[in-house]
Amino acid sequence: MNAILEIEHLTTRFATPDGEVHAVSDVDLRLDAGETVGIVGESGSGKSQLFLTVMGLLAGNGRAEGSARYRGTELLGLSRGEMRRYRGRHMAMIFQDPMTSLNPHLTVGRQLTEVLNLHKGMDAAAARAAAIAMLEQVRIPDGARRMAAYPHEFSGGMRQRIMIAMALLGGPDLLIADEPTTALDVTVQAQILELLRELKASLNGAIVLITHDLGVIAGLCDRVAVMYAGRLVEEGPVEAIFAAPKHPYTQGLLAALPRVDAKQPGDLFAIPGQPPNLQRGIVGCAFAPRCHQVIDRCRAVRPLLADLGCGRRVACHRVGA
Amino acid sequence: MVDAVLDGIQPLAGRGLWADAWRRLRANRAAVIGAIVLGVIALAAVAGPMLAPHPIDAIYWDRVTMAPDFALGHYFGTDTNGRDLFARTLYAGRISLALGLAATLVSVAIGVVWGAVAGYFGGRVDAVMMRAVDVLYALPFMFFVILLMVYFGRNPLLLFVALGAVSWLDMARIVRGQTLSLRRKEFIEAATAGGIRDAVIIRRHIVPNCLGPVIIYATLTVPNVILLESFLSFLGLGVQEPMTSWGVLISEGARQLEGGQWLLVFPAGFLATTLFCLNFIGDGLRDALDPKDR
């Protein structure tokens, strides 16, 4: 197989005045070329931190252990300068809020061509032509004129398209989209997702879609990885997991989705309790306090990801046994 | 009204934040008048001494401390040494304005680079650089100037150095503060994620976004420097005869309040007017540039 990214035993810790926080704890994940993988989890589940670690963009008090290999090259432990050569050219990231992701003082054209000058050494004319072509590809019409406009002259959806264009200009093999549609309204969300779907076909690398919206995952992704409290709890093909979730947390997430075809529009299901405090070391399964199928072993021993076949893995004592 | 509508239908013209700020500045009457008056004073300071009927260092023994006299061409009167005050006041404007401008440029250049680098890299770099600023802050200004004078002798160039060296400290702090808040903005993170070099991020993404406060503070630094120079000249540490500055003229005039009020009134009037103009321009710029997060 043609692996783009292999993450093994990745742990990310943050030193805080109140003690260490384990934002990501012992995560294994593999991304192959041509795949789109969704990462779901609630706020604070470590889904963003996992990929910020991969990109080397951790905050100053963060420390990563384990391994993250991009096409066989170990990324953790690279120097700032070495890491920079991978960013943009091999791995690119799209952020959540398109309103603040563009520099308000530079024209869109200058921000787009900056990436090309830097990574491909293009001269101004070639970079301009490439940037206009890329704007076309992200469905921004009249790119030649739009290049001279400033970010505040675009709508949110348009800005997110520009962010996507900027991320793609370096020709990355790994595109990480961190909640690309969260800050947008629903119709614009649909348009951006449609755009990502088109790009998926033309990109020969892998796309990571970090989101808490299961609907987005269902529509776009091949595989899904569910994170809880910094741990990967279940992973596998989207259809299989949506049809028959094995981990109680995934079951809870899917049950909590509002359904259009529900016979009686009653109260939504909610998983009782709250996510654990990551400052305290968690013994056993992180989900145990909220789980309705909990057994004694769950509170004592951390369940490891067990392979179920067909590319499915789940970390639960009740499933593997 | 029609203009506003026409502007509304040309959204693709790329009207940047700077163009917006420029429009708002032009709409601010106090700032525009301040700029015009300041321009007139600057022009008078540059061209005035050449047009004045008397040179700045000619001594007329028969006209010592004479009240303004248009017939003889002493529009502002003469000083205690019998020199023409009109020529001297305008010439002093040259020195004061040039000093103010040059020292401000020095302070902007050093302060912006220093503050942006410290704020952007943070951590230990920040700690070391800002402690250096604190140490310089703690150094008494007069002590610093006297030290320079003792080591290098009296030299107008030193005045620039001394004034620039103290005024960049505030600028560095302001820029560092701005940079700290900018560094958390997503477009900086996006640029980092795009693999752009630190130097380029500072130059293209941090500094342009700090310029609003920097420009405002710079316009407030110019009067500050002029005042500081006046203070130094008052103590006899500033510019030397026959050169003169507003500060020198005012200190001389202050001694002749009885019997020679014009010696104080004219230079002080020029200085005060200049300071007012700069403050109005600074205020206007702040109003024009501040509502950035519209």
Short mmCIF file of C-alpha atoms in Angstrom, two decimals, chain B:
data_model
loop_
_atom_site.label_atom_id
_atom_site.label_comp_id
_atom_site.label_asym_id
_atom_site.label_seq_id
_atom_site.Cartn_x
_atom_site.Cartn_y
_atom_site.Cartn_z
CA MET B 1 -24.48 60.71 -1.97
CA VAL B 2 -24.01 59.84 -5.60
CA ASP B 3 -20.35 59.20 -4.91
CA ALA B 4 -21.24 56.77 -2.15
CA VAL B 5 -23.57 54.87 -4.44
CA LEU B 6 -20.98 54.73 -7.18
CA ASP B 7 -18.39 53.47 -4.72
CA GLY B 8 -20.87 50.82 -3.65
CA ILE B 9 -21.09 49.29 -7.11
CA GLN B 10 -17.38 48.98 -7.67
CA PRO B 11 -16.47 46.40 -5.06
CA LEU B 12 -13.79 44.78 -7.19
CA ALA B 13 -11.59 47.86 -7.35
CA GLY B 14 -9.69 46.52 -4.36
CA ARG B 15 -10.16 49.32 -1.88
CA GLY B 16 -7.77 48.32 0.85
CA LEU B 17 -7.73 49.23 4.50
CA TRP B 18 -5.17 51.94 3.75
CA ALA B 19 -7.38 53.54 1.12
CA ASP B 20 -10.28 53.48 3.58
CA ALA B 21 -8.14 55.05 6.28
CA TRP B 22 -6.99 57.76 3.87
CA ARG B 23 -10.62 58.66 3.09
CA ARG B 24 -11.47 58.88 6.76
CA LEU B 25 -8.41 61.00 7.43
CA ARG B 26 -9.36 63.45 4.70
CA ALA B 27 -12.81 63.74 6.24
CA ASN B 28 -11.29 64.77 9.59
CA ARG B 29 -11.19 68.57 9.48
CA ALA B 30 -8.82 69.06 12.44
CA ALA B 31 -6.29 66.66 10.96
CA VAL B 32 -6.44 68.25 7.51
CA ILE B 33 -6.02 71.77 8.90
CA GLY B 34 -3.20 70.51 11.13
CA ALA B 35 -1.45 69.00 8.12
CA ILE B 36 -1.82 72.18 6.09
CA VAL B 37 -0.53 74.43 8.90
CA LEU B 38 2.34 72.06 9.56
CA GLY B 39 3.16 72.08 5.86
CA VAL B 40 3.27 75.88 5.87
CA ILE B 41 5.56 75.92 8.92
CA ALA B 42 7.85 73.32 7.37
CA LEU B 43 7.98 75.26 4.11
CA ALA B 44 8.76 78.47 6.01
CA ALA B 45 11.50 76.69 7.95
CA VAL B 46 13.09 75.39 4.75
CA ALA B 47 12.74 78.47 2.55
CA GLY B 48 12.38 81.19 5.23
CA PRO B 49 15.99 81.82 6.20
CA MET B 50 16.83 82.42 2.54
CA LEU B 51 13.98 84.88 2.11
CA ALA B 52 14.47 86.71 5.41
CA PRO B 53 15.94 90.20 5.01
CA HIS B 54 18.75 89.47 7.49
CA PRO B 55 21.10 86.49 7.94
CA ILE B 56 20.85 84.49 11.15
CA ASP B 57 24.29 85.36 12.49
CA ALA B 58 24.59 89.02 11.54
CA ILE B 59 24.98 91.17 14.66
CA TYR B 60 23.61 94.70 14.66
CA TRP B 61 25.19 96.45 17.63
CA ASP B 62 22.82 99.37 17.35
CA ARG B 63 19.67 97.22 17.44
CA VAL B 64 20.03 95.08 20.57
CA THR B 65 16.75 93.72 21.98
CA MET B 66 14.64 95.74 19.62
CA ALA B 67 10.87 95.27 19.36
CA PRO B 68 9.44 94.11 16.00
CA ASP B 69 10.08 96.73 13.35
CA PHE B 70 8.78 96.24 9.85
CA ALA B 71 10.60 99.19 8.37
CA LEU B 72 14.00 97.69 9.18
CA GLY B 73 12.91 94.15 8.22
CA HIS B 74 13.06 92.80 11.80
CA TYR B 75 9.56 91.31 11.73
CA PHE B 76 10.02 89.51 15.06
CA GLY B 77 12.44 92.02 16.58
CA THR B 78 16.04 91.27 17.55
CA ASP B 79 17.61 89.31 20.38
CA THR B 80 19.97 90.41 23.16
CA ASN B 81 22.91 90.12 20.78
CA GLY B 82 21.26 92.21 18.11
CA ARG B 83 20.47 89.34 15.73
CA ASP B 84 17.28 89.15 13.68
CA LEU B 85 14.76 86.93 15.45
CA PHE B 86 12.64 86.27 12.34
CA ALA B 87 15.50 84.55 10.52
CA ARG B 88 16.58 82.75 13.65
CA THR B 89 13.11 81.45 14.47
CA LEU B 90 12.64 80.02 11.01
CA TYR B 91 16.12 78.56 10.98
CA ALA B 92 15.49 77.03 14.41
CA GLY B 93 12.40 75.38 12.92
CA ARG B 94 14.63 73.57 10.46
CA ILE B 95 16.72 72.10 13.25
CA SER B 96 13.80 71.23 15.50
CA LEU B 97 11.68 69.66 12.78
CA ALA B 98 14.62 67.78 11.27
CA LEU B 99 15.64 66.47 14.66
CA GLY B 100 12.10 65.46 15.48
CA LEU B 101 11.66 63.70 12.16
CA ALA B 102 15.05 61.97 12.11
CA ALA B 103 14.86 60.78 15.69
CA THR B 104 11.35 59.50 15.06
CA LEU B 105 12.47 57.59 11.98
CA VAL B 106 15.31 56.07 13.97
CA SER B 107 12.92 55.12 16.73
CA VAL B 108 10.44 53.59 14.27
CA ALA B 109 13.13 51.61 12.47
CA ILE B 110 14.70 50.17 15.60
CA GLY B 111 11.50 49.87 17.62
CA VAL B 112 9.46 48.07 14.96
CA VAL B 113 12.13 45.51 14.16
CA TRP B 114 13.02 44.95 17.80
CA GLY B 115 9.42 44.65 19.00
CA ALA B 116 8.27 42.46 16.11
CA VAL B 117 11.15 40.03 16.50
CA ALA B 118 10.74 39.83 20.27
CA GLY B 119 6.98 39.38 20.08
CA TYR B 120 7.05 36.90 17.22
CA PHE B 121 9.63 34.51 18.60
CA GLY B 122 8.50 34.88 22.18
CA GLY B 123 9.93 32.77 24.97
CA ARG B 124 13.57 33.30 25.78
CA VAL B 125 14.26 35.61 22.82
CA ASP B 126 11.44 37.84 23.98
CA ALA B 127 12.60 37.80 27.58
CA VAL B 128 16.18 38.78 26.73
CA MET B 129 15.21 41.48 24.23
CA MET B 130 12.58 43.09 26.43
CA ARG B 131 14.84 43.00 29.50
CA ALA B 132 17.37 44.94 27.45
CA VAL B 133 14.64 47.51 26.82
CA ASP B 134 13.83 47.60 30.52
CA VAL B 135 17.47 48.22 31.40
CA LEU B 136 17.69 51.11 28.92
CA TYR B 137 14.45 52.43 30.33
CA ALA B 138 15.86 52.39 33.82
CA LEU B 139 18.89 54.39 32.73
CA PRO B 140 18.28 58.07 33.54
CA PHE B 141 18.03 59.97 30.27
CA MET B 142 20.17 62.90 31.41
CA PHE B 143 22.87 60.58 32.63
CA PHE B 144 22.87 58.87 29.26
CA VAL B 145 23.15 62.13 27.33
CA ILE B 146 25.90 63.53 29.55
CA LEU B 147 27.79 60.26 29.20
CA LEU B 148 27.59 60.52 25.41
CA MET B 149 28.73 64.12 25.49
CA VAL B 150 31.69 63.28 27.69
CA TYR B 151 32.79 60.42 25.50
CA PHE B 152 32.25 61.85 22.03
CA GLY B 153 32.25 65.59 22.62
CA ARG B 154 29.52 67.93 21.50
CA ASN B 155 28.21 66.94 18.15
CA PRO B 156 24.75 67.58 16.64
CA LEU B 157 24.78 64.01 15.34
CA LEU B 158 24.99 62.76 18.90
CA LEU B 159 21.79 64.56 19.67
CA PHE B 160 20.04 62.44 17.05
CA VAL B 161 21.55 59.29 18.50
CA ALA B 162 20.64 60.18 22.06
CA LEU B 163 17.07 61.15 21.19
CA GLY B 164 16.55 58.16 18.89
CA ALA B 165 18.02 55.81 21.45
CA VAL B 166 15.50 56.72 24.10
CA SER B 167 12.42 57.09 21.95
CA TRP B 168 12.56 53.62 20.35
CA LEU B 169 11.93 51.94 23.67
CA ASP B 170 8.24 52.83 23.79
CA MET B 171 7.88 51.93 20.13
CA ALA B 172 9.40 48.50 20.73
CA ARG B 173 6.97 47.84 23.56
CA ILE B 174 3.98 48.91 21.50
CA VAL B 175 4.98 46.78 18.53
CA ARG B 176 5.75 43.79 20.73
CA GLY B 177 2.30 44.02 22.29
CA GLN B 178 0.67 44.19 18.86
CA THR B 179 2.76 41.28 17.63
CA LEU B 180 1.82 39.13 20.59
CA SER B 181 -1.85 39.51 19.78
CA LEU B 182 -1.27 39.09 16.04
CA ARG B 183 0.74 35.93 16.53
CA ARG B 184 -2.39 34.20 17.81
CA LYS B 185 -4.37 35.21 14.73
CA GLU B 186 -5.19 32.42 12.36
CA PHE B 187 -3.65 34.03 9.29
CA ILE B 188 -0.26 33.86 10.97
CA GLU B 189 -0.88 30.20 11.77
CA ALA B 190 -2.02 29.66 8.19
CA ALA B 191 1.16 31.28 6.88
CA THR B 192 3.24 29.08 9.17
CA ALA B 193 1.30 26.04 7.99
CA GLY B 194 2.11 27.15 4.45
CA GLY B 195 5.80 26.80 5.20
CA ILE B 196 6.62 30.48 4.98
CA ARG B 197 9.88 31.60 6.57
CA ASP B 198 9.81 33.51 9.86
CA ALA B 199 11.52 36.57 8.39
CA VAL B 200 8.92 36.73 5.61
CA ILE B 201 6.04 36.30 8.05
CA ILE B 202 7.36 39.16 10.16
CA ARG B 203 7.92 41.39 7.15
CA ARG B 204 4.74 40.70 5.21
CA HIS B 205 2.21 39.63 7.78
CA ILE B 206 3.18 41.10 11.16
CA VAL B 207 4.66 44.52 10.40
CA PRO B 208 1.94 45.79 8.00
CA ASN B 209 -0.69 44.89 10.58
CA CYS B 210 1.17 46.83 13.28
CA LEU B 211 1.58 49.98 11.20
CA GLY B 212 -1.60 51.68 12.40
CA PRO B 213 -0.49 52.06 16.02
CA VAL B 214 3.09 52.69 14.87
CA ILE B 215 2.13 55.65 12.68
CA ILE B 216 -0.02 57.10 15.40
CA TYR B 217 2.67 56.75 17.99
CA ALA B 218 5.27 58.17 15.61
CA THR B 219 3.28 61.38 15.15
CA LEU B 220 3.22 61.68 18.91
CA THR B 221 6.94 60.97 19.12
CA VAL B 222 7.87 63.93 16.92
CA PRO B 223 6.60 66.54 19.41
CA ASN B 224 8.12 64.53 22.22
CA VAL B 225 11.53 64.65 20.61
CA ILE B 226 11.23 68.37 19.88
CA LEU B 227 10.38 68.96 23.53
CA LEU B 228 13.25 66.77 24.70
CA GLU B 229 15.63 68.67 22.47
CA SER B 230 14.31 71.96 23.87
CA PHE B 231 14.95 70.60 27.34
CA LEU B 232 18.51 69.58 26.47
CA SER B 233 19.19 72.90 24.78
CA PHE B 234 17.75 74.70 27.79
CA LEU B 235 20.38 72.94 29.92
CA GLY B 236 23.08 73.83 27.42
CA LEU B 237 23.51 70.28 26.15
CA GLY B 238 21.74 70.79 22.83
CA VAL B 239 22.63 72.58 19.62
CA GLN B 240 25.31 75.25 19.84
CA GLU B 241 25.67 78.81 18.52
CA PRO B 242 25.31 80.14 15.96
CA MET B 243 22.96 77.28 15.17
CA THR B 244 19.77 77.40 17.11
CA SER B 245 16.58 75.54 17.75
CA TRP B 246 13.20 76.47 19.13
CA GLY B 247 14.24 75.13 22.49
CA VAL B 248 17.32 77.38 22.56
CA LEU B 249 15.34 80.43 21.49
CA ILE B 250 12.67 79.80 24.09
CA SER B 251 15.20 79.39 26.87
CA GLU B 252 16.86 82.65 25.86
CA GLY B 253 13.50 84.37 25.52
CA ALA B 254 12.38 83.18 28.92
CA ARG B 255 15.20 85.21 30.50
CA GLN B 256 14.03 88.38 28.77
CA LEU B 257 10.40 88.32 29.79
CA GLU B 258 10.67 91.86 31.06
CA GLY B 259 11.40 94.21 28.23
CA GLY B 260 11.63 91.60 25.48
CA GLN B 261 8.45 89.51 25.45
CA TRP B 262 8.69 88.96 21.69
CA LEU B 263 11.83 86.87 22.26
CA LEU B 264 9.66 84.27 23.98
CA VAL B 265 6.36 84.77 22.19
CA PHE B 266 7.45 84.06 18.62
CA PRO B 267 9.53 80.89 19.04
CA ALA B 268 7.10 79.53 21.62
CA GLY B 269 4.20 80.27 19.27
CA PHE B 270 5.86 78.30 16.49
CA LEU B 271 6.67 75.38 18.75
CA ALA B 272 3.19 75.27 20.26
CA THR B 273 1.53 75.49 16.85
CA THR B 274 3.69 72.66 15.53
CA LEU B 275 2.93 70.48 18.53
CA PHE B 276 -0.79 71.16 18.18
CA CYS B 277 -0.69 70.27 14.48
CA LEU B 278 1.18 67.04 15.12
CA ASN B 279 -1.23 66.08 17.86
CA PHE B 280 -4.22 66.78 15.63
CA ILE B 281 -2.68 64.72 12.83
CA GLY B 282 -1.91 61.93 15.28
CA ASP B 283 -5.46 62.00 16.61
CA GLY B 284 -6.85 61.96 13.09
CA LEU B 285 -4.65 59.05 12.13
CA ARG B 286 -5.74 57.14 15.19
CA ASP B 287 -9.38 57.64 14.35
CA ALA B 288 -8.74 56.74 10.72
CA LEU B 289 -6.72 53.61 11.39
CA ASP B 290 -8.13 52.27 14.62
CA PRO B 291 -11.50 50.85 13.54
CA LYS B 292 -9.51 48.13 11.79
CA ASP B 293 -11.62 45.24 12.94
CA ARG B 294 -14.72 46.42 11.19
#
